[in-house]
Short mmCIF file of C-alpha atoms and ligand atoms in Angstrom, two decimals:
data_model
loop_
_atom_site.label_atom_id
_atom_site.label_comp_id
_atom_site.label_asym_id
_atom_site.label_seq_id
_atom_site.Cartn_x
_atom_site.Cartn_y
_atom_site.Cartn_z
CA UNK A 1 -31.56 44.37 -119.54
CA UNK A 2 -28.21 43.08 -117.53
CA UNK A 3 -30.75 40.84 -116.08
CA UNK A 4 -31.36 39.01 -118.97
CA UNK A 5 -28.04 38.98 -120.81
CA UNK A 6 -26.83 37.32 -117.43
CA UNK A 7 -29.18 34.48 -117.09
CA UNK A 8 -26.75 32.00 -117.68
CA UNK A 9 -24.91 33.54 -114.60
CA UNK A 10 -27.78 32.07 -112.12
CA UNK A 11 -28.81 28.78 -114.41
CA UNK A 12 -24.68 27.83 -113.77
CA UNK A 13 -24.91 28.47 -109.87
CA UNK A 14 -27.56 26.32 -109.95
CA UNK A 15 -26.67 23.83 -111.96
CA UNK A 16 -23.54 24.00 -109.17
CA UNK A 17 -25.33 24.04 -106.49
CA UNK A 18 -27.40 20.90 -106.89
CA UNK A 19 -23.81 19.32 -107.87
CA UNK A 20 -22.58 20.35 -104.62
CA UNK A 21 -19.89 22.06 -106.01
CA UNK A 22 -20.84 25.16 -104.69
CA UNK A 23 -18.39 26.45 -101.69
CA UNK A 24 -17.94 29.67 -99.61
CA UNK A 25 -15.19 30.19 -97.41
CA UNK A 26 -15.01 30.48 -93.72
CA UNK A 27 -13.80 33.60 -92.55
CA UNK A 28 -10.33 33.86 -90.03
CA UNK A 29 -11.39 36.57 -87.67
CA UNK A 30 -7.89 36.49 -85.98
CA UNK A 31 -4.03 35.79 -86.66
CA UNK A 32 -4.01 32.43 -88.82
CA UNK A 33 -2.62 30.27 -85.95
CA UNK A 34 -3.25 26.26 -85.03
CA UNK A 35 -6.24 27.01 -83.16
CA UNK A 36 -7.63 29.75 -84.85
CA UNK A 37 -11.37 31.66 -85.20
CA UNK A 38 -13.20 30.60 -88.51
CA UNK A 39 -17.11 31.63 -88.46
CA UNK A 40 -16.75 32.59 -84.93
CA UNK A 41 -15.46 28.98 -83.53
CA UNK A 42 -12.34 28.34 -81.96
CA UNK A 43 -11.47 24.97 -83.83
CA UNK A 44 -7.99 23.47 -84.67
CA UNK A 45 -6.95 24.44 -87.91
CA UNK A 46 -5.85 22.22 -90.69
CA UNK A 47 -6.30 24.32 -93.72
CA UNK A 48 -3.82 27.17 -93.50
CA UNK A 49 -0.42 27.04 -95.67
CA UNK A 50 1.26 29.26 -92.57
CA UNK A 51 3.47 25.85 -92.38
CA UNK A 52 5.95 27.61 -89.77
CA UNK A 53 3.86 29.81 -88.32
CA UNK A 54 5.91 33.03 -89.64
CA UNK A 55 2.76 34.73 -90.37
CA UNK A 56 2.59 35.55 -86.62
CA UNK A 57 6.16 35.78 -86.13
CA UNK A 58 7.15 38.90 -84.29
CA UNK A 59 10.58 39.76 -86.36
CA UNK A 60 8.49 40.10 -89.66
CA UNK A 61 5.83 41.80 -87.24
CA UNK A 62 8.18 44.61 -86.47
CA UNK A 63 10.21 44.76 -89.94
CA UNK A 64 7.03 45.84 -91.38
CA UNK A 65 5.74 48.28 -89.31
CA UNK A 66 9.18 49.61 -89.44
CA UNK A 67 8.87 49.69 -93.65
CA UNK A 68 5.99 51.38 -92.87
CA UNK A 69 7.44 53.83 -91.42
CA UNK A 70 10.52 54.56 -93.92
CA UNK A 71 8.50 53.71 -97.31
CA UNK A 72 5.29 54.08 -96.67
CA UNK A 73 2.23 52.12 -97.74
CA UNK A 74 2.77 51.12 -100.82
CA UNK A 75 5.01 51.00 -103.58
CA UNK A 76 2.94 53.19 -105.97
CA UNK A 77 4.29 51.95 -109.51
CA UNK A 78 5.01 48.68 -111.35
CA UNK A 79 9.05 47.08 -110.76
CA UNK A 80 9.46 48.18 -114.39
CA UNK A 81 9.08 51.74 -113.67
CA UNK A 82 9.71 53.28 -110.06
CA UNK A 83 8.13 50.80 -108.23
CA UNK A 84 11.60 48.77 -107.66
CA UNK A 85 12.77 49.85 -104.45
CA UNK A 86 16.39 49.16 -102.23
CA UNK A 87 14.04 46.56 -100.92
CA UNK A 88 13.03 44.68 -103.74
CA UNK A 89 16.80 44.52 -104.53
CA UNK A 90 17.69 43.00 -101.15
CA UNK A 91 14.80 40.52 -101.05
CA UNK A 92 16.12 39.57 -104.72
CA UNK A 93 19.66 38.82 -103.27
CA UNK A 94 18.93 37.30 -100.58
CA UNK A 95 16.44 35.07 -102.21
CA UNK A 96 19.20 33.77 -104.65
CA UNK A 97 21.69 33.28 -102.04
CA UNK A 98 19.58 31.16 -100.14
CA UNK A 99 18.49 29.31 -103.49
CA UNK A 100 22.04 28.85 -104.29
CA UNK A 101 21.03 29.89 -107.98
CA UNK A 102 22.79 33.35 -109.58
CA UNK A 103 19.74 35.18 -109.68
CA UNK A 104 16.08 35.49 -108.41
CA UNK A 105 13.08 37.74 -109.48
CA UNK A 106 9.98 39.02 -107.21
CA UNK A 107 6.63 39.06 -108.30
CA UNK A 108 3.37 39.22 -106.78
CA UNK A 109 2.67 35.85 -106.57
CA UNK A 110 3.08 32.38 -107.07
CA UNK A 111 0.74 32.56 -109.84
CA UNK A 112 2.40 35.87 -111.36
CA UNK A 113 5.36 33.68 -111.68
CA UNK A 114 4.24 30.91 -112.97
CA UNK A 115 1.98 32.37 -115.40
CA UNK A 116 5.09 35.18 -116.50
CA UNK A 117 7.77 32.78 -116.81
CA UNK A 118 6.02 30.23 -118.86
CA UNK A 119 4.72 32.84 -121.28
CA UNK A 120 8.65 34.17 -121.41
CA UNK A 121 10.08 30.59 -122.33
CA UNK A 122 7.79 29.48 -124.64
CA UNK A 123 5.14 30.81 -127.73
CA UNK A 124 4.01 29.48 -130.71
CA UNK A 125 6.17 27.02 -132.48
CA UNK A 126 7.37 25.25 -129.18
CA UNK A 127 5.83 22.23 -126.94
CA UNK A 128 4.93 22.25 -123.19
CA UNK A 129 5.33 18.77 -121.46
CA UNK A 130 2.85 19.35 -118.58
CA UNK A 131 2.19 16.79 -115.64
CA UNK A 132 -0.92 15.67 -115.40
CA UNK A 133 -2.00 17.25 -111.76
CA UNK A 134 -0.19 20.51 -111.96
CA UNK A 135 -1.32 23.61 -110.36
CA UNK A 136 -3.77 25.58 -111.90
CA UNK A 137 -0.83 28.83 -112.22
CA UNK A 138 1.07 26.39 -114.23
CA UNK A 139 -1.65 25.24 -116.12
CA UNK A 140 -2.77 28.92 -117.11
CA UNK A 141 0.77 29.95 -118.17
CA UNK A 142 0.88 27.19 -120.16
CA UNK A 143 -2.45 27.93 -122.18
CA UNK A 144 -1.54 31.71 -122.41
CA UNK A 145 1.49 31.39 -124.02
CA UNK A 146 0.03 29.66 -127.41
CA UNK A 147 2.61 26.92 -127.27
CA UNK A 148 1.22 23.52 -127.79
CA UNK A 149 0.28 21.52 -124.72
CA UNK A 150 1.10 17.57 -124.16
CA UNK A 151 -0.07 16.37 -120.85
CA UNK A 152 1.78 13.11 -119.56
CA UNK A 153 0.45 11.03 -116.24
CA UNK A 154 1.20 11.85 -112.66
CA UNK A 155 4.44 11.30 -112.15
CA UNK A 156 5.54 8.97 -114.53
CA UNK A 157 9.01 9.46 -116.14
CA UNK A 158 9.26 6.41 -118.48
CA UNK A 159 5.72 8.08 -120.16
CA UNK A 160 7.49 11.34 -120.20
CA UNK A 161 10.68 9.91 -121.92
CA UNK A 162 8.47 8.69 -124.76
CA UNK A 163 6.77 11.81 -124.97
CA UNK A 164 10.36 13.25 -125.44
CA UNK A 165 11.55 10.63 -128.11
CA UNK A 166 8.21 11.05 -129.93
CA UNK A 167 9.12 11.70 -133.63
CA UNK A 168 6.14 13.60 -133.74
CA UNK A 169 7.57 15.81 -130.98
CA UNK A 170 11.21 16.66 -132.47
CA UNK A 171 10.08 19.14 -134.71
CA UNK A 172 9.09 22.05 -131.96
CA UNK A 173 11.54 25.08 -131.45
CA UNK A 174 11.74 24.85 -127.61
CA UNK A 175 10.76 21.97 -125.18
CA UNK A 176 9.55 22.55 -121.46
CA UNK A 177 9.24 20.17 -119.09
CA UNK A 178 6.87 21.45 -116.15
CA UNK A 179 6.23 19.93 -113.23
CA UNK A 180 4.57 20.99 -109.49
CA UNK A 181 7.51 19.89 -106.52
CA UNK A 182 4.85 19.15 -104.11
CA UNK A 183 1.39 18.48 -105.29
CA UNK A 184 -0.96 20.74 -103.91
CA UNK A 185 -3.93 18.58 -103.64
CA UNK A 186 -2.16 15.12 -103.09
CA UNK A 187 0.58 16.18 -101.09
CA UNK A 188 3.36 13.87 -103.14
CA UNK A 189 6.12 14.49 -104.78
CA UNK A 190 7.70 14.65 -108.04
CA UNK A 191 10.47 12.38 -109.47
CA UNK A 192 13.01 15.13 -110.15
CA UNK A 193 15.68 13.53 -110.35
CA UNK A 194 14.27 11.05 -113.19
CA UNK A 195 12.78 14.41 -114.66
CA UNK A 196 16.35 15.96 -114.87
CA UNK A 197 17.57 12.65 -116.47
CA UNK A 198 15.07 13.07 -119.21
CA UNK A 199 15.28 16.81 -119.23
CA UNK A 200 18.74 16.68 -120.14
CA UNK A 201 18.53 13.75 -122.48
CA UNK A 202 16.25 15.05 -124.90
CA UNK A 203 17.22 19.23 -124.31
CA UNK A 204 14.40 20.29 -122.79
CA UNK A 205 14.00 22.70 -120.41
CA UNK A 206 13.14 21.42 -116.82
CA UNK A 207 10.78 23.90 -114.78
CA UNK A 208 9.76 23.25 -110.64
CA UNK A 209 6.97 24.76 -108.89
CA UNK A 210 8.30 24.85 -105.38
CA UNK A 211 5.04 26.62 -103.84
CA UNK A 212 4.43 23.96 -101.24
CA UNK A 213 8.08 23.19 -101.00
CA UNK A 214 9.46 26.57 -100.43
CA UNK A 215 10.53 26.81 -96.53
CA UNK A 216 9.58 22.89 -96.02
CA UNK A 217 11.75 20.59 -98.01
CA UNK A 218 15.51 20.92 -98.11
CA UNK A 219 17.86 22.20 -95.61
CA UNK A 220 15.69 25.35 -94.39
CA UNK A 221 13.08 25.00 -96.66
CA UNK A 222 15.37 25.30 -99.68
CA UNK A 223 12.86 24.02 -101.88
CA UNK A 224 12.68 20.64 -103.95
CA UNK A 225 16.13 20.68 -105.81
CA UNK A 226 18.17 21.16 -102.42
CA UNK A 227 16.54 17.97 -101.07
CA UNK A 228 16.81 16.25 -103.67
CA UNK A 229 20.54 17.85 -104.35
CA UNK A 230 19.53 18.53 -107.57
CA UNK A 231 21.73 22.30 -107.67
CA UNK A 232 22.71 22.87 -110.85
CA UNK A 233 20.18 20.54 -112.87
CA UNK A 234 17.04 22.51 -112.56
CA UNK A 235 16.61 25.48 -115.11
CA UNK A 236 13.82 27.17 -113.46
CA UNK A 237 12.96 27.26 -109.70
CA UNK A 238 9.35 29.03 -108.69
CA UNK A 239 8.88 29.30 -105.38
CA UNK A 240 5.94 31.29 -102.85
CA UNK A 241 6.62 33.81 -100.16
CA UNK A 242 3.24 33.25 -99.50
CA UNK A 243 2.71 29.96 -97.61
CA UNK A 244 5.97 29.30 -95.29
CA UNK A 245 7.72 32.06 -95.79
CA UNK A 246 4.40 33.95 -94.35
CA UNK A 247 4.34 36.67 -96.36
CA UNK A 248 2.70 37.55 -99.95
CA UNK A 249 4.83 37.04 -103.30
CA UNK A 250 6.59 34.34 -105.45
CA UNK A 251 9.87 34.13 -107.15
CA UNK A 252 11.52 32.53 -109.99
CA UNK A 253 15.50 31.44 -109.05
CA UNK A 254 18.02 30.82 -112.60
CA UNK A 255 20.66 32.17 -114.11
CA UNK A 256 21.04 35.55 -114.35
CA UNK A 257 20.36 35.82 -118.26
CA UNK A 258 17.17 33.78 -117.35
CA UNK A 259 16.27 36.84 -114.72
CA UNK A 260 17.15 39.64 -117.31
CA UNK A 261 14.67 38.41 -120.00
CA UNK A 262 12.25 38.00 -117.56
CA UNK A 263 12.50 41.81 -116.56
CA UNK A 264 12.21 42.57 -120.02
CA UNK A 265 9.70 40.57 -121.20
CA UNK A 266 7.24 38.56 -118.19
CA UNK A 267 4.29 40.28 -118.69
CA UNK A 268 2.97 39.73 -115.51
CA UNK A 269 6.01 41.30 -113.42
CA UNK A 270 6.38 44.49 -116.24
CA UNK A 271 2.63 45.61 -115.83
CA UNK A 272 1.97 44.90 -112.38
CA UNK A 273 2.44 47.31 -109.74
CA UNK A 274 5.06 46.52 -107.02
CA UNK A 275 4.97 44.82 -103.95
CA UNK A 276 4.39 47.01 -100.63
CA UNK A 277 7.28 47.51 -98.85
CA UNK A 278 6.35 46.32 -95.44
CA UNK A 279 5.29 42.83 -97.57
CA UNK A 280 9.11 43.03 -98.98
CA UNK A 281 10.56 44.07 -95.26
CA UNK A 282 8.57 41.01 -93.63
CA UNK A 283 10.07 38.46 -96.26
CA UNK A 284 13.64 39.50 -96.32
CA UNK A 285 13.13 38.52 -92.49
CA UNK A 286 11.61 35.16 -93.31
CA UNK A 287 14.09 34.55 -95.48
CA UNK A 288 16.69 35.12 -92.81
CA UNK A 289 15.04 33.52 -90.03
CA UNK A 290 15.04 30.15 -92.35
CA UNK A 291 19.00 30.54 -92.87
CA UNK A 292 19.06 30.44 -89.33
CA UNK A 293 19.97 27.76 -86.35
CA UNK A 294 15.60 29.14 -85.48
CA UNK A 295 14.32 28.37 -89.07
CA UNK A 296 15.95 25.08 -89.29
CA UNK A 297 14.44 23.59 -86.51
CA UNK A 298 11.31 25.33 -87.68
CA UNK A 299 11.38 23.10 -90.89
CA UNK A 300 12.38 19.72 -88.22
CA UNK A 301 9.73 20.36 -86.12
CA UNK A 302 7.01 20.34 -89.59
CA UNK A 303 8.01 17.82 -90.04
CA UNK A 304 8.17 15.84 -86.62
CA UNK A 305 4.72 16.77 -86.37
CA UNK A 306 3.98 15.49 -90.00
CA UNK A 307 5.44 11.73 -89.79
CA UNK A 308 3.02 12.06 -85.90
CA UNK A 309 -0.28 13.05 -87.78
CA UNK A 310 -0.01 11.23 -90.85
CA UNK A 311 0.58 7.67 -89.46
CA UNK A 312 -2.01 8.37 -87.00
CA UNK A 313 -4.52 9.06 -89.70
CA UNK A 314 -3.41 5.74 -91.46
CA UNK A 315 -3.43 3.38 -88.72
CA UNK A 316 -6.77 4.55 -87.86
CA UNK A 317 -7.51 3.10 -92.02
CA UNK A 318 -8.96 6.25 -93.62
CA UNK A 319 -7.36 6.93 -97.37
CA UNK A 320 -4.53 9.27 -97.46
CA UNK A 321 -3.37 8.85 -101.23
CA UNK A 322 0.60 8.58 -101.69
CA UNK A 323 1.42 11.74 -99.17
CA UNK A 324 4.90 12.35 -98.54
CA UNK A 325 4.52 15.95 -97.22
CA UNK A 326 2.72 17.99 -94.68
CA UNK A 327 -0.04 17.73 -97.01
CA UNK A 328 -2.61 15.13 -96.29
CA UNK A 329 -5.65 14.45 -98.17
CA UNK A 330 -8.46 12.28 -96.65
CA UNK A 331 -10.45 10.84 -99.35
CA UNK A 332 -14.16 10.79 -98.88
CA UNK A 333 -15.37 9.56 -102.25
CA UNK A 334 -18.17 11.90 -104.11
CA UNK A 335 -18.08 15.94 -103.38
CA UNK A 336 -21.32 15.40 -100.97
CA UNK A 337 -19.36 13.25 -99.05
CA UNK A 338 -16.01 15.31 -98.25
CA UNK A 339 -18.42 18.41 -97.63
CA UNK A 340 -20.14 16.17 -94.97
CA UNK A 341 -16.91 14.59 -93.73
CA UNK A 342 -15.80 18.71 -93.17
CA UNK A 343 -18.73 20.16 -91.56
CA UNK A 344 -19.09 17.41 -89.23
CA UNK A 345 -15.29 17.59 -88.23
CA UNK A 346 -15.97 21.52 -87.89
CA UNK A 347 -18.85 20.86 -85.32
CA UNK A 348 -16.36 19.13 -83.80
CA UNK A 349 -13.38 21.47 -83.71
CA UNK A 350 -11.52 20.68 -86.48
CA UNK A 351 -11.29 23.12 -89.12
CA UNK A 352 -10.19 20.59 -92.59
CA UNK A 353 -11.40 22.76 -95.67
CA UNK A 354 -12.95 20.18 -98.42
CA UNK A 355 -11.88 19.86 -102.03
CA UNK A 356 -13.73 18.65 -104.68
CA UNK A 357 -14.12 18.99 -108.57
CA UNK A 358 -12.74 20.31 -110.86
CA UNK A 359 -9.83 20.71 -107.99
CA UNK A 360 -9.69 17.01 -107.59
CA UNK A 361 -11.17 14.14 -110.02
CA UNK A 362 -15.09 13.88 -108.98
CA UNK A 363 -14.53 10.59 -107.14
CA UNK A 364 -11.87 11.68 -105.52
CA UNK A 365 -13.30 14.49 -103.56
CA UNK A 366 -11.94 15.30 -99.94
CA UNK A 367 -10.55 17.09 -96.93
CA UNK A 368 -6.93 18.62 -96.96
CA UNK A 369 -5.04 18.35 -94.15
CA UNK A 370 -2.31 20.65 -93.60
CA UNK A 371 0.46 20.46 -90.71
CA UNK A 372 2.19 23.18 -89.55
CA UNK A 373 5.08 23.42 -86.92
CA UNK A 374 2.61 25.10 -84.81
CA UNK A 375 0.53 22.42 -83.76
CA UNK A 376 1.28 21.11 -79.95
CA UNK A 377 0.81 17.19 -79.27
CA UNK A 378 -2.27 18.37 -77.72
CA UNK A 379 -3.83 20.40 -80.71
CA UNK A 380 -3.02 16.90 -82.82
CA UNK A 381 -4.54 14.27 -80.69
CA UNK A 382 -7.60 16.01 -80.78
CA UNK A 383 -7.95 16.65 -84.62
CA UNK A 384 -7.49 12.47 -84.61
CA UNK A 385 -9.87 11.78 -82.05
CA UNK A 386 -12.48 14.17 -83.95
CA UNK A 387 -11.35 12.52 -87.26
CA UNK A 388 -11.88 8.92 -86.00
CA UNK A 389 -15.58 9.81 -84.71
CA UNK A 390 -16.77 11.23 -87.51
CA UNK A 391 -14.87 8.49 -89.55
CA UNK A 392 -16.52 5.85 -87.93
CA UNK A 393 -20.04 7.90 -88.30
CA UNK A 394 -19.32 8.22 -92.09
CA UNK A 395 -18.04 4.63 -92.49
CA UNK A 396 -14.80 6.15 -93.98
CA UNK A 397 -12.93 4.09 -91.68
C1 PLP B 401 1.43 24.47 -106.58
C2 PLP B 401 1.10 25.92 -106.49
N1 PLP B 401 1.66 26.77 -107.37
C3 PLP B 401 1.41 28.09 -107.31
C4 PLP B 401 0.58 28.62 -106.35
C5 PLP B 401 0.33 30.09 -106.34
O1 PLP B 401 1.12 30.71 -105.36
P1 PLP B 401 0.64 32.07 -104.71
O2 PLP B 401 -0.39 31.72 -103.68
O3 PLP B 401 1.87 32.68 -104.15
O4 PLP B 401 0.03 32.88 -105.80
C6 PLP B 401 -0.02 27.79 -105.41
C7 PLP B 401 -0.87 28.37 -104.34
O5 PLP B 401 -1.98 28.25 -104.17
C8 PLP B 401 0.24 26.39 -105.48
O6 PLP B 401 -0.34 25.56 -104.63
#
């Protein structure tokens, strides 16, 4: 019976539930806006990745209905076969203009990328330096591609450096250095430019994951290495479609040898089928819209808001970790504890989705806060005034 041989199935749930690490998500019955309706409330919403609102925007409204229209629905085969269309090329261009790198490649998302470049670069016989709070994309690719794995602490170069110099590490084929740009949970970010200086000490290969610092760091949301102006230094570049750029997808930006082997060889991107074209028509637009005098102030308005919302939240005393991004976490202690902290801010209005283990260390369980540039004064004043009630109620501040 398929009842019995999955018993474990409902001992585990258990066993999860009375951890608290159970969660279901809220459902977004409407356009994923600042105020927005989750579970049929209207509450201020600090849990989306729509960081410039482009989800909603109405130029990648009307370029897809217009693919739509021309193309069709969908793409109906993988890149590697028919599925590329004029589209895909475009996107592709204009991506690695913007990136100011020689060539970009599509895939279906941030975690496709991730997970189809690492395998590419590395296999048996070769060593993965891996930060210790990377993504879990990163962390998959890594495991998948059979090379060996050496973690080193959240971001600390010098510990990196002696990973490096390590006899015990000289003897691999290939060295990759992999790192998250923004960290998705802590909302920090790496040391790049130390990473470079080690990358290109030792010869290893230096790899970014840009997802939450595609369309907000840089000029125009160029990502992590125009910020830092790090052009030139970084030998792989992932980035998402999917969060600013309000659309569905991520990319890897290179060289343009780096791009051919990954056409013939990421798994992920040869056996996948295609994006849909009105997905592709919508991002080309984002991508524009960023390059514009409109995207740029975009980005300086995320911003503006961010340096508002995060010193509010840390002259009122609650725990925001080392944030240096649009990503704040508020740090409630055990799991039980950042699920009570978000239900109670969701009773009143504020929608802050809690994290816990094994996202976050068990102690370290809380809510994520995520600006966008669509928050008004108004919609931030009273996320903070809901935040310092239930704060107070909680004794979290
Ligand atoms: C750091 C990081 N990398 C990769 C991804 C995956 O990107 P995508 O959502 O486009 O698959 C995410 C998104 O959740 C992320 O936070």
């Amino acid at each position: 019976m398929t009842q019995d041989r999955l018993g474990f199935v409902s001992a585990e749930l258990k066993s999860l539930r009375e951890k608290g690490f159970v969660w279901s998500p809220r459902i977004l019955q409407g356009e994923q806006r600042a105020r927005a309706v989750f579970d049929g409330h209207e509450v201020i919403n600090l849990s989306s990745n729509n960081y410039l609102g482009l989800t909603n925007h109405p130029k990648l409204r009307e370029a897809a209905k217009r693919a739509i229209d021309k193309y069709g629905a969908g793409a109906g085969a993988v890149r590697s076969t028919a599925g590329t269309m004029d589209l895909h090329d475009q996107l592709e261009k204009k991506l690695a203009q913007f990136k100011k790198v020689e060539a970009v490649l599509v895939f279906q998302s941030g975690f496709a990328a991730n997970q189809g470049a690492i395998q590419t670069l590395v296999g048996k016989g070769d060593v993965i330096f891996s930060e210790q709070l990377n993504h879990g994309s990163i962390i998959d690719g890594c495991r998948l591609s059979g090379a060996d794995i050496k973690v080193w602490p959240h971001r600390d170069a010098e510990a990196l450096k002696k990973l490096c110099k390590d006899k015990e590490n000289a003897h691999y084929r290939r060295r990759l250095i992999v790192t998250d740009g923004i960290f998705s949970m802590d909302g920090d970010i790496a040391p790049l430019r130390e990473l470079a200086d080690v990358a290109e000490e030792f010869n290893c290969i230096l790899m970014v994951d840009d997802a939450h610092a595609s369309g907000v760091l840089g000029r125009g949301g160029r990502g992590s290495t125009d910020h830092l102006g790090l052009h030139g230094r970084i030998d792989v570049q992932m980035g998402t479609l999917s969060k600013a750029l309000g659309t569905m997808g991520g990319y890897i930006a290179g060289s343009k040898d780096l791009i051919e082997l990954l056409k013939q060889k990421a798994r992920t991107w040869l056996l996948s089928t295609a994006h849909p074209p009105a997905v592709v028509a919508a991002a080309i637009v984002s991508v524009e819209l960023l390059e514009s005098p409109e995207g740029e102030k975009l980005v300086e308005k995320l911003w503006e808001n961010t340096r508002y919302f995060k010193k509010a939240l840390i002259e009122m005393g609650f725990d925001t970790g080392k944030s240096e991004s649009p990503i704040t976490p508020v740090i409630a202690g055990s799991s039980v504890n950042a699920a009570k902290l978000s239900q109670r801010l969701f009773e009143e209005g504020v929608f802050a989705q809690a994290i816990a283990f094994p996202m976050v260390a068990e102690d370290k369980a809380r809510v994520r806060t995520i600006m966008t540039a669509m928050h008004t004064r108004e919609n931030m004043d009273a996320a903070l005034n809901a935040f310092k009630k239930v704060g107070k109620e909680l004794r979290l501040i």
